[in-house]
Short mmCIF file of C-alpha atoms and ligand atoms in Angstrom, two decimals:
data_model
loop_
_atom_site.label_atom_id
_atom_site.label_comp_id
_atom_site.label_asym_id
_atom_site.label_seq_id
_atom_site.Cartn_x
_atom_site.Cartn_y
_atom_site.Cartn_z
CA MET Q 1130 84.91 91.61 115.37
CA ALA Q 1131 87.34 88.99 114.17
CA HIS Q 1132 87.41 88.25 110.47
CA THR Q 1133 85.87 84.94 109.49
CA LEU Q 1134 86.42 82.51 106.63
CA GLY Q 1135 83.28 82.45 104.47
CA ASP Q 1136 82.09 79.21 102.93
CA LEU Q 1137 82.92 78.57 99.28
CA PRO Q 1138 79.92 79.79 97.28
CA TYR Q 1139 79.72 76.38 95.52
CA ALA Q 1140 80.79 72.77 96.07
CA VAL Q 1141 84.51 71.95 96.06
CA ASP Q 1142 84.09 69.96 92.85
CA ALA Q 1143 81.99 72.59 91.09
CA LEU Q 1144 84.89 73.90 89.00
CA GLU Q 1145 85.94 70.47 87.72
CA PRO Q 1146 87.54 69.68 85.34
CA TYR Q 1147 89.34 73.05 85.28
CA ILE Q 1148 90.15 73.19 89.00
CA ASP Q 1149 90.05 69.90 90.88
CA ALA Q 1150 88.16 69.35 94.14
CA ARG Q 1151 91.24 68.50 96.21
CA THR Q 1152 92.96 71.73 95.18
CA MET Q 1153 89.85 73.77 96.04
CA GLU Q 1154 89.58 72.03 99.42
CA ILE Q 1155 93.20 72.67 100.45
CA HIS Q 1156 93.20 76.15 98.94
CA HIS Q 1157 90.07 77.30 100.81
CA ASP Q 1158 90.15 75.23 104.01
CA LYS Q 1159 93.88 75.49 104.66
CA HIS Q 1160 95.52 78.38 102.79
CA HIS Q 1161 92.68 80.90 102.99
CA ALA Q 1162 91.89 79.85 106.57
CA THR Q 1163 95.49 80.54 107.56
CA TYR Q 1164 95.38 84.06 106.12
CA VAL Q 1165 92.27 84.79 108.17
CA ALA Q 1166 93.76 83.35 111.36
CA LYS Q 1167 97.02 85.27 111.00
CA LEU Q 1168 95.21 88.49 110.09
CA ASN Q 1169 93.14 88.18 113.28
CA GLU Q 1170 96.27 87.44 115.30
CA ALA Q 1171 97.84 90.68 114.03
CA LEU Q 1172 94.73 92.84 114.50
CA ALA Q 1173 94.30 91.57 118.07
CA LYS Q 1174 97.39 93.61 118.93
CA HIS Q 1175 95.63 96.81 117.85
CA PRO Q 1176 92.04 96.87 119.12
CA GLU Q 1177 91.80 100.51 118.03
CA LEU Q 1178 91.58 99.24 114.43
CA GLU Q 1179 88.62 97.02 115.21
CA SER Q 1180 86.03 99.25 113.58
CA ARG Q 1181 88.07 99.77 110.40
CA GLY Q 1182 87.19 97.69 107.34
CA LEU Q 1183 89.95 95.53 105.89
CA GLU Q 1184 89.76 97.18 102.46
CA ASP Q 1185 90.13 100.52 104.17
CA LEU Q 1186 93.23 99.32 106.05
CA LEU Q 1187 94.81 98.05 102.82
CA ARG Q 1188 94.08 101.29 100.93
CA GLY Q 1189 95.84 103.17 103.73
CA ILE Q 1190 98.52 100.58 104.48
CA ASP Q 1191 101.12 103.26 105.35
CA GLN Q 1192 98.97 104.36 108.27
CA VAL Q 1193 98.68 100.84 109.71
CA PRO Q 1194 100.91 100.53 112.81
CA GLU Q 1195 104.34 99.39 111.80
CA ASP Q 1196 104.44 96.30 114.02
CA ILE Q 1197 101.52 94.70 112.14
CA ARG Q 1198 101.84 96.43 108.73
CA THR Q 1199 103.49 93.51 106.96
CA ALA Q 1200 101.04 91.01 108.49
CA VAL Q 1201 98.04 93.10 107.38
CA ARG Q 1202 99.54 93.47 103.89
CA ASN Q 1203 100.21 89.73 103.55
CA HIS Q 1204 97.38 88.09 105.47
CA GLY Q 1205 94.81 90.84 104.99
CA GLY Q 1206 95.71 90.82 101.31
CA GLY Q 1207 95.41 87.03 101.31
CA HIS Q 1208 91.94 87.27 102.84
CA VAL Q 1209 90.50 89.87 100.45
CA ASN Q 1210 92.21 88.34 97.40
CA HIS Q 1211 90.82 84.87 98.08
CA THR Q 1212 87.36 86.14 98.97
CA LEU Q 1213 87.29 87.84 95.58
CA PHE Q 1214 88.78 84.83 93.82
CA TRP Q 1215 86.03 82.42 95.00
CA ALA Q 1216 83.33 84.91 94.03
CA ILE Q 1217 84.56 85.63 90.53
CA MET Q 1218 84.54 81.92 89.67
CA GLY Q 1219 81.61 79.55 89.47
CA PRO Q 1220 80.17 76.49 87.81
CA GLY Q 1221 79.02 77.08 84.24
CA GLY Q 1222 81.42 80.02 83.98
CA GLY Q 1223 83.57 81.23 81.14
CA GLY Q 1224 82.57 82.44 77.72
CA GLU Q 1225 82.63 86.09 76.79
CA PRO Q 1226 81.61 88.86 79.17
CA GLY Q 1227 78.42 90.75 78.45
CA GLY Q 1228 76.89 93.61 80.37
CA THR Q 1229 78.56 96.84 81.30
CA VAL Q 1230 81.92 95.22 81.89
CA GLY Q 1231 81.86 93.47 78.49
CA ALA Q 1232 81.41 96.83 76.78
CA ALA Q 1233 84.09 98.44 78.96
CA ILE Q 1234 86.56 95.64 78.15
CA ALA Q 1235 85.95 96.02 74.42
CA LYS Q 1236 86.47 99.76 74.73
CA ALA Q 1237 89.63 99.55 76.86
CA PHE Q 1238 91.41 96.63 75.18
CA GLY Q 1239 89.84 96.48 71.71
CA SER Q 1240 88.28 93.08 72.27
CA PHE Q 1241 87.80 90.41 74.91
CA ASP Q 1242 90.44 88.28 73.20
CA ALA Q 1243 92.95 91.12 73.56
CA LEU Q 1244 92.23 91.35 77.30
CA LYS Q 1245 92.48 87.59 77.64
CA GLU Q 1246 95.87 87.60 75.99
CA LYS Q 1247 97.14 90.48 78.12
CA LEU Q 1248 95.89 89.11 81.44
CA SER Q 1249 97.09 85.60 80.63
CA ALA Q 1250 100.56 86.95 79.82
CA ALA Q 1251 100.63 88.86 83.11
CA ALA Q 1252 99.65 85.67 84.95
CA VAL Q 1253 102.13 83.42 83.18
CA ASN Q 1254 105.00 85.91 83.45
CA GLN Q 1255 104.52 86.81 87.13
CA PHE Q 1256 107.78 85.55 88.63
CA GLY Q 1257 107.12 83.35 91.63
CA SER Q 1258 103.97 83.63 93.72
CA GLY Q 1259 101.45 86.31 92.97
CA TRP Q 1260 98.37 87.36 91.06
CA ALA Q 1261 97.29 88.87 87.78
CA TRP Q 1262 94.41 91.34 87.93
CA LEU Q 1263 91.87 93.27 85.94
CA VAL Q 1264 91.38 96.45 87.92
CA VAL Q 1265 89.59 99.75 87.81
CA LYS Q 1266 92.09 102.52 88.31
CA ASP Q 1267 91.42 106.24 87.79
CA GLY Q 1268 88.03 105.28 86.36
CA GLY Q 1269 89.43 102.98 83.65
CA LEU Q 1270 90.21 99.29 83.25
CA ALA Q 1271 93.79 98.07 83.44
CA VAL Q 1272 95.74 94.82 83.75
CA GLN Q 1273 98.21 94.50 86.66
CA ALA Q 1274 100.24 91.80 88.29
CA SER Q 1275 101.28 91.66 91.93
CA ALA Q 1276 103.72 89.64 93.98
CA ASN Q 1277 102.84 87.55 97.04
CA GLN Q 1278 99.41 88.58 98.42
CA ASP Q 1279 99.66 92.25 97.50
CA SER Q 1280 96.19 93.52 96.78
CA PRO Q 1281 95.56 96.12 94.05
CA LEU Q 1282 93.90 98.11 96.88
CA LEU Q 1283 97.41 98.93 98.16
CA SER Q 1284 98.00 101.08 95.10
CA GLY Q 1285 94.57 102.64 94.88
CA ALA Q 1286 93.08 100.27 92.31
CA ALA Q 1287 89.90 98.20 92.68
CA PRO Q 1288 90.19 94.57 91.54
CA VAL Q 1289 87.26 93.20 89.50
CA LEU Q 1290 88.93 89.96 88.32
CA GLY Q 1291 92.01 88.15 89.54
CA ILE Q 1292 93.84 84.91 88.95
CA ASP Q 1293 95.88 83.33 91.70
CA VAL Q 1294 99.17 82.02 90.31
CA TRP Q 1295 100.62 80.71 93.56
CA GLU Q 1296 101.59 77.07 93.02
CA HIS Q 1297 99.04 76.09 95.71
CA ALA Q 1298 96.36 77.16 93.22
CA TYR Q 1299 97.31 74.67 90.53
CA TYR Q 1300 100.21 72.40 91.35
CA LEU Q 1301 98.29 69.19 92.17
CA LYS Q 1302 96.61 69.14 88.78
CA TYR Q 1303 98.94 71.10 86.52
CA GLN Q 1304 102.34 70.74 88.26
CA ASN Q 1305 104.76 73.17 86.59
CA LEU Q 1306 102.41 73.93 83.69
CA ARG Q 1307 101.12 77.31 84.79
CA PRO Q 1308 100.05 78.31 81.25
CA LYS Q 1309 97.74 75.27 81.09
CA TYR Q 1310 96.11 76.28 84.37
CA VAL Q 1311 95.69 79.88 83.23
CA GLU Q 1312 94.08 78.74 79.98
CA ALA Q 1313 91.69 76.41 81.81
CA TRP Q 1314 90.87 78.99 84.49
CA TRP Q 1315 89.09 81.24 81.96
CA ASN Q 1316 86.36 78.57 81.84
CA THR Q 1317 85.52 79.27 85.48
CA VAL Q 1318 84.93 83.01 85.34
CA ASN Q 1319 81.57 84.20 86.66
CA TRP Q 1320 81.13 87.24 84.43
CA ALA Q 1321 77.87 88.29 86.07
CA HIS Q 1322 79.74 88.83 89.32
CA VAL Q 1323 82.63 90.59 87.58
CA ASP Q 1324 80.04 92.91 86.03
CA GLU Q 1325 78.67 93.72 89.52
CA LEU Q 1326 82.16 94.46 90.83
CA TYR Q 1327 82.89 96.65 87.84
CA LYS Q 1328 79.68 98.64 88.32
CA ALA Q 1329 80.39 99.08 92.04
CA ALA Q 1330 83.96 100.20 91.34
CA THR Q 1331 82.88 102.78 88.77
CA ALA Q 1332 79.73 104.03 90.52
MN1 MN C 344 95.80 81.20 96.87
#
């Protein structure tokens, strides 16, 4: 079964004014679509991997055949990263996290503001294209950054929140002002979904 590009779970203008409709459109319909197409192109060379889930392939990237390993890492990473990214945002988002994840954040970082500061710094300071993540690793919450489309799954962590800091994610609206985008992005976070991901990752 080839991988498919899912629809955005909301309208392209649903995250206005924080993320503009045109950026969402190009980001989902062009960039994410290309990751899916190139992932499928790579996997077509190895039909024996057909039954393996993508997350499973990324967790065991060293066992992926060498001729498609980089493509799976980049385009497979691009596919899972963006699928997560659309889901952890939503209209009417932002505010402070409640639920299980809210309590876990307070315990791990001292406060939500402390997490926000740490994750924002990771996002702003990531050199070049990449992501900043809140992950579950070894049962606990941690902040990580990654280059390119590297998924936290590659290093045995489970992402529960991530911010895309590729220029394609913000350049139309924010140009070179990545910190402004990062600050605005917090207003889009769908904490209910992050809570679900956290519970699944720690179950
Ligand atoms: Mn992106």
